[in-house]
Coordinates of C-alpha atoms and ligand atoms in Angstrom, one line a residue:
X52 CA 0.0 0.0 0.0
X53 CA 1.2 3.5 -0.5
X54 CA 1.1 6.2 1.5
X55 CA -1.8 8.3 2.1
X56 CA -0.3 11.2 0.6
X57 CA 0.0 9.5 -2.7
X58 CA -3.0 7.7 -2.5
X59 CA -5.5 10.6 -4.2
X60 CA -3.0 12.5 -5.8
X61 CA -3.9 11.8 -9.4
X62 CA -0.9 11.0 -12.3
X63 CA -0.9 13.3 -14.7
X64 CA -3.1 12.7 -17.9
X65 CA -0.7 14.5 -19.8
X66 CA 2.2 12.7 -19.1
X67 CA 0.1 9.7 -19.9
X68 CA -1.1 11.3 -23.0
X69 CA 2.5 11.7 -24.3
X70 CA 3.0 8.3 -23.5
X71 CA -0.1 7.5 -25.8
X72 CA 1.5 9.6 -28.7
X73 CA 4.4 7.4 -30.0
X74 CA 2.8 7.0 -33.7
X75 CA 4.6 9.5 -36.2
X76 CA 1.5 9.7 -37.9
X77 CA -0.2 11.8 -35.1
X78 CA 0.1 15.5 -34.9
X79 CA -0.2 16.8 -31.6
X80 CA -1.2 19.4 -30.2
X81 CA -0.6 18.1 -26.7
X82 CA 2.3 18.8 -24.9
X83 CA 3.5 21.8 -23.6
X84 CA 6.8 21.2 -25.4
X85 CA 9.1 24.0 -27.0
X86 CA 10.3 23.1 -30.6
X87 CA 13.3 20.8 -30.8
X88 CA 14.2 22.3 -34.4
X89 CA 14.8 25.6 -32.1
X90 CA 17.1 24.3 -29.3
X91 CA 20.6 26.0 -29.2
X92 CA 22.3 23.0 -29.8
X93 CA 25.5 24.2 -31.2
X94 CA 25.8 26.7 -28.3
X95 CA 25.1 23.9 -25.7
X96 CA 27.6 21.5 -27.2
X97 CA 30.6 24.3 -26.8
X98 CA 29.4 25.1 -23.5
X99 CA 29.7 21.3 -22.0
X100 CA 32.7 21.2 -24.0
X101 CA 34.7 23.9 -22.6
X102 CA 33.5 23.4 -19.2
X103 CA 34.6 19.8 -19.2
X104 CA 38.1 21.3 -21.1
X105 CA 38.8 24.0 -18.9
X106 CA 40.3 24.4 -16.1
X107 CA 37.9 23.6 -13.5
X108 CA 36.5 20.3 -15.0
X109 CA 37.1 18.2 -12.4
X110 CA 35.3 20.6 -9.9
X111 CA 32.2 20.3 -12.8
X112 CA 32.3 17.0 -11.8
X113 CA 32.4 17.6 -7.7
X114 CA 29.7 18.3 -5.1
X115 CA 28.1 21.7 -5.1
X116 CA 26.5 24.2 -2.7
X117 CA 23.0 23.4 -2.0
X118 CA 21.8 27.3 -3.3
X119 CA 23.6 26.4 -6.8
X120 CA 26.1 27.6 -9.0
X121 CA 27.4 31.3 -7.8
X122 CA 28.3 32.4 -11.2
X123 CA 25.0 30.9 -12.8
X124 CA 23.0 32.8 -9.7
X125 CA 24.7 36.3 -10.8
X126 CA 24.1 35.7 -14.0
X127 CA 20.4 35.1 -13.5
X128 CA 20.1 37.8 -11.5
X129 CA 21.2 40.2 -13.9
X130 CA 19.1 38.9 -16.5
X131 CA 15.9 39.3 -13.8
X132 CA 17.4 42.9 -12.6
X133 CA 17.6 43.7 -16.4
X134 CA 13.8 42.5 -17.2
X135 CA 12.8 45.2 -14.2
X136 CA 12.8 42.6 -11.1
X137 CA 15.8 43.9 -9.1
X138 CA 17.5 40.8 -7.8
X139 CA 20.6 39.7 -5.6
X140 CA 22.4 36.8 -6.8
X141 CA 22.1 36.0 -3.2
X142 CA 18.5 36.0 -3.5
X143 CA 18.3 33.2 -6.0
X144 CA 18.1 29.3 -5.3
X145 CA 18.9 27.0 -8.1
X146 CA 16.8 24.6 -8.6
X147 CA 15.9 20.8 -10.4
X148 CA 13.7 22.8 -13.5
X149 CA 10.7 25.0 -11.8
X150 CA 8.7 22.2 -11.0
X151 CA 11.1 20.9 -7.9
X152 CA 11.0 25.0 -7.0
X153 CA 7.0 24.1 -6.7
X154 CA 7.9 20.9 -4.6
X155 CA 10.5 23.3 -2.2
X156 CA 7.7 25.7 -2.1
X157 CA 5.3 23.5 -0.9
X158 CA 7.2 21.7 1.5
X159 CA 8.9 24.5 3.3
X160 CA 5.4 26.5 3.7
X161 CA 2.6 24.1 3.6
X162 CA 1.5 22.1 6.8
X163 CA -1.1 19.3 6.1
X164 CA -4.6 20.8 5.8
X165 CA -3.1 24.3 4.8
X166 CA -5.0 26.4 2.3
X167 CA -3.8 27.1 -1.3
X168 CA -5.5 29.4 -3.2
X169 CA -4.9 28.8 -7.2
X170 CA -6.9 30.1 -10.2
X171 CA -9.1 27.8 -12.4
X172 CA -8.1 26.1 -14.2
X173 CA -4.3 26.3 -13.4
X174 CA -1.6 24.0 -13.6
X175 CA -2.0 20.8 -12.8
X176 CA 1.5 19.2 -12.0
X177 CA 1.3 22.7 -9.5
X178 CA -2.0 21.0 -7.9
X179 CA -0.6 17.7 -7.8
X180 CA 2.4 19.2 -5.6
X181 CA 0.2 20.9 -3.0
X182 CA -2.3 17.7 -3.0
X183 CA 1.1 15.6 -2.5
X184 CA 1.9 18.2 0.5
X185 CA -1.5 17.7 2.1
X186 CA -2.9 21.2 1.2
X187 CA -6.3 22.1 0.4
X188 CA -7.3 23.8 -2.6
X189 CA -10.0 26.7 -3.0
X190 CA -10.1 28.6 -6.5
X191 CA -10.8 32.4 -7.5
X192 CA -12.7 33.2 -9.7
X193 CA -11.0 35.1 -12.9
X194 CA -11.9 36.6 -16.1
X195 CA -10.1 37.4 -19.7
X196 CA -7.4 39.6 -17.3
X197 CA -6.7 36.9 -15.5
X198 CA -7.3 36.6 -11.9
X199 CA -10.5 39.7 -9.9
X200 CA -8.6 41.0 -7.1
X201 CA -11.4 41.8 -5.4
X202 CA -12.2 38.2 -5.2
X203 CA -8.9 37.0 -4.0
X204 CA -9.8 39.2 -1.3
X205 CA -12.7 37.4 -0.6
X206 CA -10.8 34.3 -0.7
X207 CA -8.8 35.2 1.6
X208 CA -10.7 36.7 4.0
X209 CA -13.4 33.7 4.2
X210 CA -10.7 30.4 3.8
X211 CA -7.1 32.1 5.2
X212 CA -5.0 30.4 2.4
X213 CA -1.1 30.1 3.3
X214 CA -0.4 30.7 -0.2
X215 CA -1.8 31.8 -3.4
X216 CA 0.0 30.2 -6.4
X217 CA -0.1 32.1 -10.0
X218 CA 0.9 31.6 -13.3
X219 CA 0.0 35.2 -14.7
X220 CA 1.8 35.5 -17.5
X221 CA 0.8 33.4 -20.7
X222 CA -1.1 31.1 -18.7
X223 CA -0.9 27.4 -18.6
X224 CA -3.3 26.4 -19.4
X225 CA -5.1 29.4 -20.8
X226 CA -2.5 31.6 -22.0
X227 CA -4.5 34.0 -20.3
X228 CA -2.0 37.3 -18.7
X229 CA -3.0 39.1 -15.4
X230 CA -3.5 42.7 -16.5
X231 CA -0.7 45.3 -15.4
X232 CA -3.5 47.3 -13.6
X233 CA -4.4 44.1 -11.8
X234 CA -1.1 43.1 -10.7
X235 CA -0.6 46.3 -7.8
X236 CA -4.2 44.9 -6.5
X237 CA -2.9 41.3 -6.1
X238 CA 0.3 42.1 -4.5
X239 CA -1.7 44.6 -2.0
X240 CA -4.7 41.9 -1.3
X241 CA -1.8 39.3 0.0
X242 CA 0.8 41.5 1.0
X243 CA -2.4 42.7 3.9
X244 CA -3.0 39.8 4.7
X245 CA 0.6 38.3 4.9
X246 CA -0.6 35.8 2.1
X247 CA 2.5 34.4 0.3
X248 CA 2.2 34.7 -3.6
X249 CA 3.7 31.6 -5.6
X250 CA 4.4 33.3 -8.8
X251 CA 5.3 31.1 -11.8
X252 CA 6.7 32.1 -14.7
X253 CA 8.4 29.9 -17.4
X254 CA 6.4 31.5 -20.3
X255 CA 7.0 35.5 -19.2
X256 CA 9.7 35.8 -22.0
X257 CA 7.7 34.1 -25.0
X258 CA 6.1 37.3 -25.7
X259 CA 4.7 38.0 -29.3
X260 CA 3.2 41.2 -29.3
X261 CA 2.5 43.5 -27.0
X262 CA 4.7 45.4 -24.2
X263 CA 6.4 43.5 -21.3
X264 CA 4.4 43.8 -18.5
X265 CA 6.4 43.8 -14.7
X266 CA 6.3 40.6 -12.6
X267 CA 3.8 40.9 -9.4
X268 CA 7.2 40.2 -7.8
X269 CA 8.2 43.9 -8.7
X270 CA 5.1 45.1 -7.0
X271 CA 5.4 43.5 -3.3
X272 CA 7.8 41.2 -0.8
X273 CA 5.7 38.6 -0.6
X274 CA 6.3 36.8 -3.4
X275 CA 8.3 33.7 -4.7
X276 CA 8.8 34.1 -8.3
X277 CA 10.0 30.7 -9.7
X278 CA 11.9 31.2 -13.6
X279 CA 12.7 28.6 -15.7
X280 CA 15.5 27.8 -18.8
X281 CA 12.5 25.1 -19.9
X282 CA 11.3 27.3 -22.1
X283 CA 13.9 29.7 -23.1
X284 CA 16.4 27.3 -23.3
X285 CA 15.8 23.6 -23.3
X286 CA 13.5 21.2 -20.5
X287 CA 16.3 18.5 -21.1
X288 CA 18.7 21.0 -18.8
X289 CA 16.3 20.5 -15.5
X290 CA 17.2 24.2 -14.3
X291 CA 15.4 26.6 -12.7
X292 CA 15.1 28.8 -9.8
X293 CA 13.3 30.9 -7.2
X294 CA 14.1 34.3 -6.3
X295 CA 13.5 33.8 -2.3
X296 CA 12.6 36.5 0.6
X297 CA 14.7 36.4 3.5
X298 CA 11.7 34.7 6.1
X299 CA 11.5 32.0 4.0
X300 CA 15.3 31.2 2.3
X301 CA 16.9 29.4 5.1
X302 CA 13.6 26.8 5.1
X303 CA 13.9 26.7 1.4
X304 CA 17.5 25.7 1.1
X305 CA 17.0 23.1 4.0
X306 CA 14.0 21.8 1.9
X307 CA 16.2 21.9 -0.8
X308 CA 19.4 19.9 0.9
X309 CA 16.9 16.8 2.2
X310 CA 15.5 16.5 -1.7
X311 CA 18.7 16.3 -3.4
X312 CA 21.4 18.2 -2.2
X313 CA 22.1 20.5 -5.1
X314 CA 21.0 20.5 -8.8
X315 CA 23.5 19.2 -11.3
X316 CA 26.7 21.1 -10.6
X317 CA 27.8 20.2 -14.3
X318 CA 24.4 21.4 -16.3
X319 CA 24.8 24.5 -13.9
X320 CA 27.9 25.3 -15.1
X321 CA 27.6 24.2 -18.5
X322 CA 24.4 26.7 -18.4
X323 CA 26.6 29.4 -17.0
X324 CA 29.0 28.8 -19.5
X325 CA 26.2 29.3 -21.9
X326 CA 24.8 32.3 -20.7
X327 CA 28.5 34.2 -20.6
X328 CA 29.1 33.3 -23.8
X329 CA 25.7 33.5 -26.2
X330 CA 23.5 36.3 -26.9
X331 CA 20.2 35.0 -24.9
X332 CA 17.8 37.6 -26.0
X333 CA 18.5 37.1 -29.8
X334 CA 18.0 33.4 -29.3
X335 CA 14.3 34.1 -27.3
X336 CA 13.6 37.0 -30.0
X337 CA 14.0 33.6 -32.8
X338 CA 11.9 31.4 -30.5
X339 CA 9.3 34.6 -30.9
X340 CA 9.5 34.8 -34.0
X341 CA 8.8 31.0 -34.9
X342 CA 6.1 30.5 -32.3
X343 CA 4.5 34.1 -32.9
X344 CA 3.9 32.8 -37.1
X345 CA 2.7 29.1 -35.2
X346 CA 0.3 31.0 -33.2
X347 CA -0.7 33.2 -35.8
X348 CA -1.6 30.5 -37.9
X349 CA -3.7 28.2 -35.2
X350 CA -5.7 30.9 -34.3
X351 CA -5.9 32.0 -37.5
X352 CA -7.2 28.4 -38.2
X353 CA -9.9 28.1 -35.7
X354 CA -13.0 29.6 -36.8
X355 CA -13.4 27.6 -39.5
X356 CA -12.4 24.2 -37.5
X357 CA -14.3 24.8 -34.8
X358 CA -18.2 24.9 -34.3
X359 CA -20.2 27.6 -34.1
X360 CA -20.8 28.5 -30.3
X361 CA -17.0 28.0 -29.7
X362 CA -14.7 30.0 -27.8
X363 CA -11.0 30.2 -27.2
X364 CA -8.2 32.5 -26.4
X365 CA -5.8 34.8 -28.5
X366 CA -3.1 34.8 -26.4
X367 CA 0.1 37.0 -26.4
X368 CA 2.9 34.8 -25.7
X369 CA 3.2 31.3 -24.4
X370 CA 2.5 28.0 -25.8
X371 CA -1.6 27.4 -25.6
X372 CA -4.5 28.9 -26.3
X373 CA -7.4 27.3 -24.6
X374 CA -10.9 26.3 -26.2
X375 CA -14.3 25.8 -25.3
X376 CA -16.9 24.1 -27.0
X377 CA -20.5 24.5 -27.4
X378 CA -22.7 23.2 -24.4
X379 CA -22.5 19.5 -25.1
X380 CA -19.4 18.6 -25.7
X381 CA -16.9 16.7 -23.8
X382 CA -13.6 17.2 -24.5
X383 CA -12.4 13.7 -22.9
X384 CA -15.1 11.7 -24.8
X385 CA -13.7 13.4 -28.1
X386 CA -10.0 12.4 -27.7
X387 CA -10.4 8.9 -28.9
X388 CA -12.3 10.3 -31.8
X389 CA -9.5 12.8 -32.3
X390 CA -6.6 9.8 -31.9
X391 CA -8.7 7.7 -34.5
X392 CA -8.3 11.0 -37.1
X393 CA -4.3 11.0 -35.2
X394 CA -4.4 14.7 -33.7
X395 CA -4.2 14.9 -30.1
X396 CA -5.1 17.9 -27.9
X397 CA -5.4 17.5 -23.8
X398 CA -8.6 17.2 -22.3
X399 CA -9.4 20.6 -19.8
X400 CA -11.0 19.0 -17.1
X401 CA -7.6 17.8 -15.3
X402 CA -6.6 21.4 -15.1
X403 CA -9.1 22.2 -12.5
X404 CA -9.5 21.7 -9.2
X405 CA -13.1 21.6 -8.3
X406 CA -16.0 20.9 -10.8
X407 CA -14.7 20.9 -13.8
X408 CA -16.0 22.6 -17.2
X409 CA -15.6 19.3 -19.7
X410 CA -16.3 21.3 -22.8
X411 CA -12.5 22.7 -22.6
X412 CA -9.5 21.4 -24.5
X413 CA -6.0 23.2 -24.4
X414 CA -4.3 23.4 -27.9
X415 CA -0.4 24.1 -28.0
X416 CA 0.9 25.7 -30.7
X417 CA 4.8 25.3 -30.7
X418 CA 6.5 22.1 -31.3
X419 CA 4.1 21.5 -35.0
X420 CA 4.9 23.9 -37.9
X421 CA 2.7 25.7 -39.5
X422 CA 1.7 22.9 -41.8
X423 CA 1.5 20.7 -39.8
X424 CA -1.2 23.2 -37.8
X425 CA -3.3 23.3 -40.8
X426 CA -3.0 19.9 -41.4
X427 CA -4.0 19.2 -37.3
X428 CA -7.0 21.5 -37.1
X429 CA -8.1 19.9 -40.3
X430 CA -8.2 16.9 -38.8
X431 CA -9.6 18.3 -35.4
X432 CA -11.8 19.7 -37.3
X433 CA -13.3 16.3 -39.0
X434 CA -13.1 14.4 -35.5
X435 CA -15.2 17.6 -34.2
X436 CA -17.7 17.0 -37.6
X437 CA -17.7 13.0 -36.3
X438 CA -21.1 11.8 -35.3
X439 CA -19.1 10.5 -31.8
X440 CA -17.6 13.8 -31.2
X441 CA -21.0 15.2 -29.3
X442 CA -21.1 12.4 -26.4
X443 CA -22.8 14.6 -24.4
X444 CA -25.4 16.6 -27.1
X445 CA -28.2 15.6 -24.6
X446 CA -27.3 17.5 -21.7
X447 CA -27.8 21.2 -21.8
X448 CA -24.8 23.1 -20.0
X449 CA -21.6 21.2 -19.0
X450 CA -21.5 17.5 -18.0
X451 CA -20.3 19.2 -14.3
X452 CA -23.1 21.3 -14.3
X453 CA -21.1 24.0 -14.0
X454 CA -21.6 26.9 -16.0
X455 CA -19.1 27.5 -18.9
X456 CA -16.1 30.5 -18.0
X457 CA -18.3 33.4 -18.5
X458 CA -15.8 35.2 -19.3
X459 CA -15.6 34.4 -23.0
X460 CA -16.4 36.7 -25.5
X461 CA -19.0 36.5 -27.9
X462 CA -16.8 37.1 -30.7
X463 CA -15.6 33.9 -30.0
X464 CA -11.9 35.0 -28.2
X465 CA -11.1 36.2 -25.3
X466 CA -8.5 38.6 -25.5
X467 CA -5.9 38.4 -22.9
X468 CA -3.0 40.1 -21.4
X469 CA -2.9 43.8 -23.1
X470 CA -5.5 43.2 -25.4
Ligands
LIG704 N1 5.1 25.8 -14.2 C1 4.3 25.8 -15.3 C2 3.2 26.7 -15.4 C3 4.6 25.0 -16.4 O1 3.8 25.0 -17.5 C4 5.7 24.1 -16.3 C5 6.1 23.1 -17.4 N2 5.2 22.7 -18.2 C6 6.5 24.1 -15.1 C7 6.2 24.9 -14.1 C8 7.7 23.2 -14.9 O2 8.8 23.6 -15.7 P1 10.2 23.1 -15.5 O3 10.6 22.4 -16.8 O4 11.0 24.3 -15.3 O5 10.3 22.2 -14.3

């Protein structure tokens, strides 16, 4: 038997989705992967190489300090000061990719039967890391500008959450960005009520059109904010980090020691390597470019793919936009259909926490090209057409009984961040 704090902590359909999605033939729209095609690999290679040359190889090789690398943490730092979050080097932890940052976060300020407050629908690896830690999730309510601030404060006030996690730029799954006027409310809502913000941000960089906004970190001390090279650079590296507040950095770093010591001291330094010698904005203003003409052409694609009644978002930056369906529809019930026509998408209702709204697929746009995004929405389009796609057609409203996000447009997008 396992133990209980495994035991209703759900795996991840998306990680079993991937696993489903070995045949060539299918084109998916799936994972949250960036686009191999894109990876750096030359400047990777030289950067392994010359700090397995050089000479402090053999220390490359060694045990590390638990906070991580100290020329990788400078380095980050500057890049965070330079993007308007003023940051120490000091400040930063290093940590296994952002997702063990989640795990730290969790286990150095959640007791069993603490509150978390998340959006809905959020992340779900993020839920499954405060479900693993015991915690109990409430949502807020949210609309195309991301998160109301008014009813965090709400939140807060009626269910005293330890934490309120975030993902508010280029939303996973929504793609979804909390509005700049929006983000001084937040911070002052849990900053009052010494409310710790979890603010998550691999996708903050993938911007396609529209001005930068600041990180809520910029706005108050109360918040974590937890980067990420997955994105920018490539998953495969494992490295991220969270830019920690003095009352909580010694707990982190402890949390950090007991989970695994220290992250890779050779991908650190390898990365450090990296960053010293390669030109990282020009690389992320490439991975714009190539994801800005996918996104442009899935959304572009949609209307005529999807049926009438639809809804989805038209997002920034990022990697998804997220779709409902008409009343009816169940976005589970249609993925065998879709698999059959071999294009995959991932079901919405795993991304919530409480009832969820089954008419809601997320669609990512980055690792196909742009053919290949015709070619899928085609497809999506004649498993949608399918007499099995409408498993539900019976029932008015969602299968939960919930009400669909009212805060779609009835245009048919929701425009988010500074649209
Ligand atoms: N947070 C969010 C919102 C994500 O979408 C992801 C990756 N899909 C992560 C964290 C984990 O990223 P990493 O590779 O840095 O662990």
């Amino acid at each position: 038997m396992v133990a209980a704090r495994l035991r209703d902590v759900a795996s991840s359909p998306v990680r079993d989705l991937l696993a489903l999605l070995e045949r060539p033939e299918v084109l998916s729209f799936a994972g949250g992967l960036p686009a191999p095609e894109l990876f750096d690999l030359g400047g990777v290679r030289e950067a392994y190489a010359s700090v397995l040359s050089g000479p402090r190889a053999r220390l490359a090789l060694q045990y590390a300090p638990s906070e991580g690398d100290p020329s990788l943490r400078a380095l980050v730092a500057g890049r965070m000061t330079g993007r308007g979050l003023p940051t120490d080097a000091g400040d930063l932890l290093i940590t296994t990719g952002s997702q063990q940052a989640l795990t730290l976060v969790a286990t150095a300020l959640l007791d069993p039967g603490a509150v978390v407050a998340v959006e809905e629908p959020t992340y779900l690896a993020a839920l499954q890391c405060f479900q693993l830690a015991g915690a109990r999730i409430v949502t807020v309510p949210g609309d195309d500008d991301g998160v109301d601030p008014a009813a965090l404060g709400e939140v807060i006030r009626q269910h005293r959450p330890t934490l309120f996690y975030t993902v508010p730029t280029f939303a996973n799954p929504t793609g979804r960005t909390l509005a700049a006027s929006r983000r001084a409310a937040v911070a002052e809502v849990t900053a009052d009520a010494g409310v710790w913000v979890v603010e998550d941000d691999p996708y903050g960089e993938l911007r396609y059109r529209g001005e930068p906004v600041l990180p809520l970190a910029a706005a108050a001390e109360n918040v974590l904010y937890l980067g990420s090279f997955s994105k920018i650079g490539a998953p495969g590296l494992r490295l991220g980090w969270v830019r920690t507040r003095p009352a909580v950095r010694p707990a982190l770093v402890v949390a950090k020691q007991a989970t695994d010591l220290h992250t890779s001291t050779i991908d650190q330094a390898a990365a450090a390597a990296y960053l010293s010698a390669t030109d990282l904005d020009r690389h992320v203003g490439r991975l714009c470019d190539a994801y800005r003409e996918r996104r442009d052409a899935m959304i572009g694609a949609l209307p005529s793919v999807l049926p009438p009644g639809s809804r989805w978002t038209d997002p920034d930056g990022g990697m998804f936009t997220w779709v409902r369906l008409p009343d009816g529809y169940d976005a589970a019930a249609l993925l065998p259909t879709a698999l059959a026509h071999d294009v995959a998408f991932v079901p919405g209702a795993p991304f919530y926490a409480t009832a969820p709204d089954r008419a809601t697929l997320r669609l990512s746009f980055t690792t196909p090209t742009v053919d290949e995004i015709r070619e899928g929405l085609r497809r999506l389009g004649l498993a949608l057409r399918h007499p099995d796609a409408q498993a539900d057609s019976g029932t008015p409203g969602t299968m939960s009984g919930r009400k669909p996000v009212d805060s779609w447009t009835r245009t048919g997008q929701i425009a988010s961040g500074a649209r």
